[in-house]
mmCIF file of N, CA and C and ligand atoms in Angstrom:
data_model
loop_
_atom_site.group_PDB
_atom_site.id
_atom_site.type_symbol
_atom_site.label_atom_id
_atom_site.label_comp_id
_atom_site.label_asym_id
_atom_site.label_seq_id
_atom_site.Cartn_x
_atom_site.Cartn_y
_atom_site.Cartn_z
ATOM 1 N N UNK N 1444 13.711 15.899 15.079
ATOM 2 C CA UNK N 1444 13.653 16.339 13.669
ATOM 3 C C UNK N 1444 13.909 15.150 12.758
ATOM 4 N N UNK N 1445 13.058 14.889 11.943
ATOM 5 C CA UNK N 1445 13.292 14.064 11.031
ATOM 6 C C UNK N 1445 13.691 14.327 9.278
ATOM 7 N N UNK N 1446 15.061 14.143 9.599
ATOM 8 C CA UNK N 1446 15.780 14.719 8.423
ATOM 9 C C UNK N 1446 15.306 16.175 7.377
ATOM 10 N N UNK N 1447 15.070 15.980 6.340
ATOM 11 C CA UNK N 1447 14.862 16.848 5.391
ATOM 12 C C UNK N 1447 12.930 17.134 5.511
ATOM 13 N N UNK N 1448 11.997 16.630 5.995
ATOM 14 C CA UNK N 1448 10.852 16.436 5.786
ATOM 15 C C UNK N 1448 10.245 17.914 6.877
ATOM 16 N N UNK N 1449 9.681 18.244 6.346
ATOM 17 C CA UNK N 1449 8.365 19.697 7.253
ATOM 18 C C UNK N 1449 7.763 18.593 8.295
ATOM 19 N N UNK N 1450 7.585 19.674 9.074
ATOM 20 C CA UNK N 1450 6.590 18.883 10.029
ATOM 21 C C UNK N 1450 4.957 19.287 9.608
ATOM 22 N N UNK N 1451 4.642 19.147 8.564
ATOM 23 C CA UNK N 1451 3.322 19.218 7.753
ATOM 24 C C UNK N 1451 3.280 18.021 7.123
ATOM 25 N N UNK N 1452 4.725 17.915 6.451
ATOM 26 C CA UNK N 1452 4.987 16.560 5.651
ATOM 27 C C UNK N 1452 4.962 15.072 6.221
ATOM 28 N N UNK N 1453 5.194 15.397 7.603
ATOM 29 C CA UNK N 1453 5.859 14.597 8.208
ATOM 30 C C UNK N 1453 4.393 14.027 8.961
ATOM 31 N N UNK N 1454 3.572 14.970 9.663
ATOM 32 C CA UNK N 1454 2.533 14.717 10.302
ATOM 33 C C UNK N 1454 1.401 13.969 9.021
ATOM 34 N N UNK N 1455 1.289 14.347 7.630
ATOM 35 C CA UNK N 1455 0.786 13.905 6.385
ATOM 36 C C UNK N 1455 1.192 12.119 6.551
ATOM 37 N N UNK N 1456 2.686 11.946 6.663
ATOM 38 C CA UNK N 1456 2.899 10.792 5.975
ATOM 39 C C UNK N 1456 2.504 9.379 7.805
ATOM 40 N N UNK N 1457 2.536 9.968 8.654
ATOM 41 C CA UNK N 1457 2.252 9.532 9.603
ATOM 42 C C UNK N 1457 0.471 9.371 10.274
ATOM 43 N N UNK N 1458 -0.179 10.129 9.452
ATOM 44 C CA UNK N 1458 -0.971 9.957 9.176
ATOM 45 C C UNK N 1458 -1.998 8.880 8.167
ATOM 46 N N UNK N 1459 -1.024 8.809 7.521
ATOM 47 C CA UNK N 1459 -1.260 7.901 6.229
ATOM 48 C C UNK N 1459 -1.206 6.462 6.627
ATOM 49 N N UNK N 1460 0.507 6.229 7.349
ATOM 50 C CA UNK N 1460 0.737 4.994 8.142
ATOM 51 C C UNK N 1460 -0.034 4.925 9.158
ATOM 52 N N UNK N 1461 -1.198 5.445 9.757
ATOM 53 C CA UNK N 1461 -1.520 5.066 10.755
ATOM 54 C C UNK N 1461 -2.803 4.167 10.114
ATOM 55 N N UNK N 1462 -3.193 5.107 9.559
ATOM 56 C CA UNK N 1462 -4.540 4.880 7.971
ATOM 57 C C UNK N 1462 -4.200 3.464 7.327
ATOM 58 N N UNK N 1463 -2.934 3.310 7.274
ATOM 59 C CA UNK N 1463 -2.714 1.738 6.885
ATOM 60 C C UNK N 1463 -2.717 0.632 7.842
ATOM 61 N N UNK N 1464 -2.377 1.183 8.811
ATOM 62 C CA UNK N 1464 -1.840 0.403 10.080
ATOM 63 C C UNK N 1464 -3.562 -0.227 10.402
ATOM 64 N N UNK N 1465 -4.018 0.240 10.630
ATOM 65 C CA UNK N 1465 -5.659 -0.063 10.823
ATOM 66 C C UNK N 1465 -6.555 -0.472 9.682
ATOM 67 N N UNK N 1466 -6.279 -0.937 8.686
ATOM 68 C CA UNK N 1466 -6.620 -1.160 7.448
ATOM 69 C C UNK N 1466 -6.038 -2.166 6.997
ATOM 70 N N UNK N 1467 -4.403 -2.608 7.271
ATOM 71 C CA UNK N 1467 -4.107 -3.435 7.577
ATOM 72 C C UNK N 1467 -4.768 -4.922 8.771
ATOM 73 N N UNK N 1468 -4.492 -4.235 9.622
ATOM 74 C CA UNK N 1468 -5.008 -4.895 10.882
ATOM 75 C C UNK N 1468 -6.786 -5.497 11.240
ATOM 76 N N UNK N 1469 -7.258 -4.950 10.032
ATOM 77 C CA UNK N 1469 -8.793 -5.235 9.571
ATOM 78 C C UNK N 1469 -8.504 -6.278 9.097
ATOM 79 N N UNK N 1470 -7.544 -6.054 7.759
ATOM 80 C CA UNK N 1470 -7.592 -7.370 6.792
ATOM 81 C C UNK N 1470 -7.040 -8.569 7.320
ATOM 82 N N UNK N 1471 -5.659 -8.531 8.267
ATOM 83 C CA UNK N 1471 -5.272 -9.026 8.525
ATOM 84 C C UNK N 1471 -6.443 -10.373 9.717
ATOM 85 N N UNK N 1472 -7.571 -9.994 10.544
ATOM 86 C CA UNK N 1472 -8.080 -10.656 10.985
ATOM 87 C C UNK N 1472 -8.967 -11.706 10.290
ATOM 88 N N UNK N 1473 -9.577 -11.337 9.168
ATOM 89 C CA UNK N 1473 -9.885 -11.999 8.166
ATOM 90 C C UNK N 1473 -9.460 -12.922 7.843
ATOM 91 N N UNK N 1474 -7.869 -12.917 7.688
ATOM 92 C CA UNK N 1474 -6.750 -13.417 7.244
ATOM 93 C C UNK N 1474 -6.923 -14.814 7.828
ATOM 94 N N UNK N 1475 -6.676 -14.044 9.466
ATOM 95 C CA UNK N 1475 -6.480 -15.678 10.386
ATOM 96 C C UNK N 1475 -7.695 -16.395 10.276
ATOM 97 N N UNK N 1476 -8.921 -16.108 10.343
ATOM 98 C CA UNK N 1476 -9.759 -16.712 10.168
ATOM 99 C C UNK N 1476 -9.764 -17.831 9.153
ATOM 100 N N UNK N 1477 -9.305 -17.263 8.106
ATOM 101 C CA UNK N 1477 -8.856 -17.745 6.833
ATOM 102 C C UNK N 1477 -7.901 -19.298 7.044
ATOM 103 N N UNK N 1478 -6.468 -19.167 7.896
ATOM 104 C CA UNK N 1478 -5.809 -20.186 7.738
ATOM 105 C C UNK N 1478 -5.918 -20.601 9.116
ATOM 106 N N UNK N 1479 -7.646 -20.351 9.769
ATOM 107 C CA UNK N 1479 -7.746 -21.773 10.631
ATOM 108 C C UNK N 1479 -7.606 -23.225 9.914
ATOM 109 N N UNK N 1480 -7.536 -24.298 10.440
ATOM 110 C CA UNK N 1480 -6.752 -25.420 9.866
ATOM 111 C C UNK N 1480 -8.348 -25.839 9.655
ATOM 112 N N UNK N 1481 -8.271 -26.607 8.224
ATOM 113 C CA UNK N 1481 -9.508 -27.319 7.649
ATOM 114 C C UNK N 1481 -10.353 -28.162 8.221
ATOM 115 N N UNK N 1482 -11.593 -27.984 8.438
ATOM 116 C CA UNK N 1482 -12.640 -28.729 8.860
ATOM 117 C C UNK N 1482 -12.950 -29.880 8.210
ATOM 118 N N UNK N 1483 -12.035 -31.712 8.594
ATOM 119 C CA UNK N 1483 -11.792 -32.597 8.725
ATOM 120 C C UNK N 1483 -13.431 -33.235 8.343
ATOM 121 N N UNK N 1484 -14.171 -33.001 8.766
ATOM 122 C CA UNK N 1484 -15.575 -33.291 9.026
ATOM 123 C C UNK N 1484 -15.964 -33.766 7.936
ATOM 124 N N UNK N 1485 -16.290 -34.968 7.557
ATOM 125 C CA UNK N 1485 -16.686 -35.397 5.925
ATOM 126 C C UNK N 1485 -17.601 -35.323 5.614
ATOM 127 N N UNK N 1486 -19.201 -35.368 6.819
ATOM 128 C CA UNK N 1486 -19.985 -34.807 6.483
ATOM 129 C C UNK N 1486 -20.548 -32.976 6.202
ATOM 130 N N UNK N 1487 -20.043 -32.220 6.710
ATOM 131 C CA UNK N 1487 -19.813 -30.904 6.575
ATOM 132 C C UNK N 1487 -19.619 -30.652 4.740
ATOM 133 N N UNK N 1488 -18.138 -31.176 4.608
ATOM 134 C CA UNK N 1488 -17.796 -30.710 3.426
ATOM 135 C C UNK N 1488 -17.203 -32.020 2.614
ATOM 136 N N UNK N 1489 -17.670 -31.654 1.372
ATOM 137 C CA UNK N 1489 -17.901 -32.953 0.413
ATOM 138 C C UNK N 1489 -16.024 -33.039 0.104
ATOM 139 N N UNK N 1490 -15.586 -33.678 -0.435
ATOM 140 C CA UNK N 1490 -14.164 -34.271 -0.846
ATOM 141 C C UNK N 1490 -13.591 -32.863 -1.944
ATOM 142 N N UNK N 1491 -14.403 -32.554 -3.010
ATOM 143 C CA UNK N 1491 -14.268 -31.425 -4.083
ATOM 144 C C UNK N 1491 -14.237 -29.877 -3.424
ATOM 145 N N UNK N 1492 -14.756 -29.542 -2.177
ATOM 146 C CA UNK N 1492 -14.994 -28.746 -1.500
ATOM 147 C C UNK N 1492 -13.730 -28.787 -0.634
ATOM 148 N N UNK N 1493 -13.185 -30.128 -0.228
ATOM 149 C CA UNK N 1493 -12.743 -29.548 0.885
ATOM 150 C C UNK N 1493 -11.218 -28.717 0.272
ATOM 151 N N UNK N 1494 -10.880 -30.051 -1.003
ATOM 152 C CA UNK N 1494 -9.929 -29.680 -1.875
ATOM 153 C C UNK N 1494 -9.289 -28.001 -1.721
ATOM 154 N N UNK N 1495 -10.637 -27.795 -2.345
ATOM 155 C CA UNK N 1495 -10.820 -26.124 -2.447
ATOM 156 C C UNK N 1495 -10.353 -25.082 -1.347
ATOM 157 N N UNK N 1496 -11.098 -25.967 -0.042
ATOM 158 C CA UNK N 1496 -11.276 -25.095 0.814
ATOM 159 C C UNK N 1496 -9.155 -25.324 1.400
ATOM 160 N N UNK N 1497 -8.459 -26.454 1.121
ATOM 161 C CA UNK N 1497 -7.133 -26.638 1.146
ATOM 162 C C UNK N 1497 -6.473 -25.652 0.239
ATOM 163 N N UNK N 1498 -6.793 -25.471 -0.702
ATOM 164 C CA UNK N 1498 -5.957 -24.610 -1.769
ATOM 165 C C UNK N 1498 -5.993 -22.765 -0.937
ATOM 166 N N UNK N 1499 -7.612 -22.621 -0.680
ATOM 167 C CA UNK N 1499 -7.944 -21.404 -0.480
ATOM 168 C C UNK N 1499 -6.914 -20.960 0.415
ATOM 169 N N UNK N 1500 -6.734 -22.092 1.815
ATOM 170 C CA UNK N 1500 -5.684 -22.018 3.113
ATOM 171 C C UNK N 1500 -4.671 -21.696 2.464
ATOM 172 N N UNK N 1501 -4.075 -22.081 1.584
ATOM 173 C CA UNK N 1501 -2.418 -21.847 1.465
ATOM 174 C C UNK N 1501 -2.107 -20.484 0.551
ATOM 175 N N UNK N 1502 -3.263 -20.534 -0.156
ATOM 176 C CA UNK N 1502 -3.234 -18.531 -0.765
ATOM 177 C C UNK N 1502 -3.599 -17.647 0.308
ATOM 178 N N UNK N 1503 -3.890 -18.333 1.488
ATOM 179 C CA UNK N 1503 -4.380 -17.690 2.675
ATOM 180 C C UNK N 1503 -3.235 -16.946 3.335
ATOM 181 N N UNK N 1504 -2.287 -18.455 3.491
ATOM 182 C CA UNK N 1504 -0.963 -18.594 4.384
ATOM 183 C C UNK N 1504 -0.024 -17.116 3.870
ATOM 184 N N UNK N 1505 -0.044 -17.471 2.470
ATOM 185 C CA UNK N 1505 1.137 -16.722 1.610
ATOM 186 C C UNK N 1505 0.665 -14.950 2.105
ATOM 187 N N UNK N 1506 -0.971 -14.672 1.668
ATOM 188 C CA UNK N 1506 -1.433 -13.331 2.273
ATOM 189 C C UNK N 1506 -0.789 -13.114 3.348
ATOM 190 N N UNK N 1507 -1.275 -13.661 4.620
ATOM 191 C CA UNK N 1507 -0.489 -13.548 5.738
ATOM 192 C C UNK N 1507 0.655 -13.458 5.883
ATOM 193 N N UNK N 1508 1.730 -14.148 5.291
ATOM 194 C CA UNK N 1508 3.183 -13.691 5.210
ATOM 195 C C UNK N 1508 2.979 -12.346 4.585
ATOM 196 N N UNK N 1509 3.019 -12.199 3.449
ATOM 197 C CA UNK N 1509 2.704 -10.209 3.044
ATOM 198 C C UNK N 1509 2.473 -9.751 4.301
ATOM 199 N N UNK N 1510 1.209 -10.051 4.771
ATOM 200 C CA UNK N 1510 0.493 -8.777 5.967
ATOM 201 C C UNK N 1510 1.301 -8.606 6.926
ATOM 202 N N UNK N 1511 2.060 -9.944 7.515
ATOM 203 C CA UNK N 1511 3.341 -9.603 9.052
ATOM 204 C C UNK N 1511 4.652 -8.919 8.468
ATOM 205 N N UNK N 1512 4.768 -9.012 6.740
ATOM 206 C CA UNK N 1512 6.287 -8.485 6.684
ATOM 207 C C UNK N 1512 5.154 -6.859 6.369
ATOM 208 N N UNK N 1513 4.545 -6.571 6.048
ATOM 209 C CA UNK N 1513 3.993 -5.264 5.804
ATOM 210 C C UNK N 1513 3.565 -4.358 7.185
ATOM 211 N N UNK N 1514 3.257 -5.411 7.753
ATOM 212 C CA UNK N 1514 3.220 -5.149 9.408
ATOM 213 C C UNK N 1514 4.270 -4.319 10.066
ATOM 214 N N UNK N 1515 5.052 -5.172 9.579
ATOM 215 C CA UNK N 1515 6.677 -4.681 10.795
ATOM 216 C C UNK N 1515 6.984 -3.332 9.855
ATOM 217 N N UNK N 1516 6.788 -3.594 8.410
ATOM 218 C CA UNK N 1516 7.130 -2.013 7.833
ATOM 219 C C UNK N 1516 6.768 -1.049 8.376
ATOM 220 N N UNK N 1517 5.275 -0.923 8.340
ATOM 221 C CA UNK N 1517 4.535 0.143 9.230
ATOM 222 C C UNK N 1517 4.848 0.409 10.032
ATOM 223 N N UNK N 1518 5.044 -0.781 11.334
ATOM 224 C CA UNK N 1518 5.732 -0.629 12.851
ATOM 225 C C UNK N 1518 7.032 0.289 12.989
ATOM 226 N N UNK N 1519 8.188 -0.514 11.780
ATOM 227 C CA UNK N 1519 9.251 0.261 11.788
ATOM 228 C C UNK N 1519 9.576 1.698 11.173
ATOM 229 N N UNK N 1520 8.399 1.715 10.280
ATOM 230 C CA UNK N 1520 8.234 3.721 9.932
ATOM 231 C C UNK N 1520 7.598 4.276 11.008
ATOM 232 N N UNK N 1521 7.056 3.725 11.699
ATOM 233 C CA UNK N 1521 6.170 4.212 12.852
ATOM 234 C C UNK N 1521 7.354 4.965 13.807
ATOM 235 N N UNK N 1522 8.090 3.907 14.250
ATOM 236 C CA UNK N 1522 8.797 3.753 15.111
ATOM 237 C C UNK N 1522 10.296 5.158 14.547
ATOM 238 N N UNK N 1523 10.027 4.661 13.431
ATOM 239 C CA UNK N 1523 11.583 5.848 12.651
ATOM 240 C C UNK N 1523 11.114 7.246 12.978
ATOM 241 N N UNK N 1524 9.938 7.615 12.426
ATOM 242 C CA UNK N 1524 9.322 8.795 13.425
ATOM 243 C C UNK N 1524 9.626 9.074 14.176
ATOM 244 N N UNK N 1525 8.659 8.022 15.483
ATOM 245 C CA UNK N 1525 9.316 8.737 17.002
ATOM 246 C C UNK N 1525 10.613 9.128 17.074
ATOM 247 N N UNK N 1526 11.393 7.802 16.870
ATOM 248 C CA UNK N 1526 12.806 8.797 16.985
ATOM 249 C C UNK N 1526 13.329 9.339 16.525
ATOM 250 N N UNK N 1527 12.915 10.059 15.385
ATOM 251 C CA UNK N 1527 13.094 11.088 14.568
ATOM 252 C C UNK N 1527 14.212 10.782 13.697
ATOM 253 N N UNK N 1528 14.153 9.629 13.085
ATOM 254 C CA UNK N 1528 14.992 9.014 11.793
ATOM 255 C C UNK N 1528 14.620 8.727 10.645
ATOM 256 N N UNK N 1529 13.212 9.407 10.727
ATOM 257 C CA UNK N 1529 12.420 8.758 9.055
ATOM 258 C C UNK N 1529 13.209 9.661 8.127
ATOM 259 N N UNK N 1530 12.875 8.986 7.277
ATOM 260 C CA UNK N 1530 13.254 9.843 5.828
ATOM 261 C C UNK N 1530 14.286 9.435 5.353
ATOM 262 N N UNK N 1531 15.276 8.853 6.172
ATOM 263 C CA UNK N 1531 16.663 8.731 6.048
ATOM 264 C C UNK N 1531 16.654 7.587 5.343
ATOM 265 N N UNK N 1532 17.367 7.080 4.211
ATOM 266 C CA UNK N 1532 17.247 5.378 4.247
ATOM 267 C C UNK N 1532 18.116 4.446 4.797
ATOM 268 N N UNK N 1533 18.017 3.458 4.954
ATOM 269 C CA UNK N 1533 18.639 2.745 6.340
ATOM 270 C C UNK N 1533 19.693 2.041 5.595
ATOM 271 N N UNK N 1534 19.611 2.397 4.238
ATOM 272 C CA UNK N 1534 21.249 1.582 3.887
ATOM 273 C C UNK N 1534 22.498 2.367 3.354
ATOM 274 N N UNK N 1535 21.679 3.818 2.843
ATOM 275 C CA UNK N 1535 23.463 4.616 2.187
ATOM 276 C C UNK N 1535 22.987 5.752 3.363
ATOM 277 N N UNK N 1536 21.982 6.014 4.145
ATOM 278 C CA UNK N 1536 21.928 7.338 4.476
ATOM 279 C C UNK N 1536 21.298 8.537 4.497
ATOM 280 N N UNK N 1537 21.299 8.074 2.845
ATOM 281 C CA UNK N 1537 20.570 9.859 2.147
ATOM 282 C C UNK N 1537 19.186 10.094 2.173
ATOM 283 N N UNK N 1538 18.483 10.848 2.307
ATOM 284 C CA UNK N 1538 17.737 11.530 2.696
ATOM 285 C C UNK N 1538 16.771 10.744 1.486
ATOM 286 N N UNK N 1539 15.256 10.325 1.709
ATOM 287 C CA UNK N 1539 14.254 9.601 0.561
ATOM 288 C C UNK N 1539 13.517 10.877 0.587
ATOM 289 N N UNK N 1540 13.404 11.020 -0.451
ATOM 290 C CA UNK N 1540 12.605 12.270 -1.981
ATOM 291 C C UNK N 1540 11.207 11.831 -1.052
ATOM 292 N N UNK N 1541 10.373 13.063 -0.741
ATOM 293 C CA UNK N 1541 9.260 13.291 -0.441
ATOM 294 C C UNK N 1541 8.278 12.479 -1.057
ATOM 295 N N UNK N 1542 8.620 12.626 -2.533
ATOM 296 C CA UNK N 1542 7.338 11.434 -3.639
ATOM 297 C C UNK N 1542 7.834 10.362 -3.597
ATOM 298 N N UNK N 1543 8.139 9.905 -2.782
ATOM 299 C CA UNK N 1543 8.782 8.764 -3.044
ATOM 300 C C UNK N 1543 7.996 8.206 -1.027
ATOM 301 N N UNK N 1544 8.255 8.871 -0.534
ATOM 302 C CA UNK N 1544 7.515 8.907 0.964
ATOM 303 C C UNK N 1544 6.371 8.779 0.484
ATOM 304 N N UNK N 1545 5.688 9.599 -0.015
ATOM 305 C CA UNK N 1545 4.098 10.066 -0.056
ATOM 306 C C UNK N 1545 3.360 8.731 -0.736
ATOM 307 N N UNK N 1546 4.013 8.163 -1.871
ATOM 308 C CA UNK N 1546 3.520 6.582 -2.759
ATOM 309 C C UNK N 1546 3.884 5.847 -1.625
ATOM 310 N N UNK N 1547 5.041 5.729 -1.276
ATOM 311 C CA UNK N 1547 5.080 4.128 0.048
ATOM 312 C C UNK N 1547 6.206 4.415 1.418
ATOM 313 N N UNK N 1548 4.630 5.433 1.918
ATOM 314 C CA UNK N 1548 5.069 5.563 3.504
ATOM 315 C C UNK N 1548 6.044 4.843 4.511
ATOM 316 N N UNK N 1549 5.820 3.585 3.711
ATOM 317 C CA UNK N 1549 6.768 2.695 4.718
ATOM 318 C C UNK N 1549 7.971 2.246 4.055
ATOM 319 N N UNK N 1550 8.383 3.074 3.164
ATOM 320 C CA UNK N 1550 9.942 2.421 2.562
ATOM 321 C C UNK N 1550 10.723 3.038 3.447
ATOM 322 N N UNK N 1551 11.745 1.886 3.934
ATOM 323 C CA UNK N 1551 12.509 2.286 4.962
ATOM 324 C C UNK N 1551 14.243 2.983 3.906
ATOM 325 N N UNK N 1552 14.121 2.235 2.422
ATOM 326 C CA UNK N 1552 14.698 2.809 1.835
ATOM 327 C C UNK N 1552 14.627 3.636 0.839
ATOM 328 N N UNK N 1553 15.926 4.431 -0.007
ATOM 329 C CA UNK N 1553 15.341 5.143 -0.794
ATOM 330 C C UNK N 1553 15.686 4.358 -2.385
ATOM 331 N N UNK N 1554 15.138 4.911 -3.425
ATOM 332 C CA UNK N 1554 14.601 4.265 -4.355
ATOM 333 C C UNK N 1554 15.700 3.720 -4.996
ATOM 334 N N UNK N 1555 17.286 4.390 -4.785
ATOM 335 C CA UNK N 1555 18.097 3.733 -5.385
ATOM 336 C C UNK N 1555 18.610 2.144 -4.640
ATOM 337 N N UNK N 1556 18.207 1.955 -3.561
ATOM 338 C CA UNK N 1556 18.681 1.161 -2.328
ATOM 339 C C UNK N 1556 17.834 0.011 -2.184
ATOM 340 N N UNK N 1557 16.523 -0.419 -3.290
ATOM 341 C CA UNK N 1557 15.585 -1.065 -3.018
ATOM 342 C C UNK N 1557 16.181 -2.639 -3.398
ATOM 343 N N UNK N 1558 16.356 -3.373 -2.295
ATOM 344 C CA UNK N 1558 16.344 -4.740 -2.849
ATOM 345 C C UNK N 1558 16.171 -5.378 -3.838
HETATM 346 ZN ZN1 LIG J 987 19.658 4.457 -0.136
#
């Protein structure tokens, strides 16, 4: 049983995270593609280009940090499920407000508790 939540509610919001989890994991391949390390090659890509293609990598990098800490969110609502601890927030306790689940499936806390 996971705290205060229906198991309608509950199957809804696990649903949703899964919907992200794979939507995630789309973008995320993109991603790496993204901060393969720059093609050195001087004939390939002109000096103004490659610039570019350096800048693009490191707005690349930063995405990727988002996507692995958004990652483990998912993982760890995933995971709060199975063992039947979602809902709860992981720093005072109390039970997270349904609308507050339903906007961001993966807050492990509740809205007063947010970093
Ligand atoms: Zn809290």
């Amino acid at each position: 049983m996971n705290g205060h939540l229906t198991a309608d509610q509950l199957g809804d919001l696990r649903a949703e995270l899964e919907r992200q989890l794979a939507r995630l994991q789309r973008s995320m391949k993109f991603t790496e593609e993204a901060v393969r390390p720059v093609e050195l090659d001087q004939t390939a890509v002109g000096r103004l280009s490659r610039m570019d293609s350096i800048q693009n990598q490191s707005l690349s990098r930063e995405l990727q940090d988002r996507e692995v800490a958004r990652l483990s969110q998912i993982h760890g609502a995933l995971s709060r499920i199975d063992r039947g601890a979602y809902g709860t927030c992981v720093e005072c306790g109390e039970p997270i407000v349904f609308e507050r689940l339903f906007v961001f499936p993966e807050a492990p806390e509740c809205a007063a508790c947010i970093p």
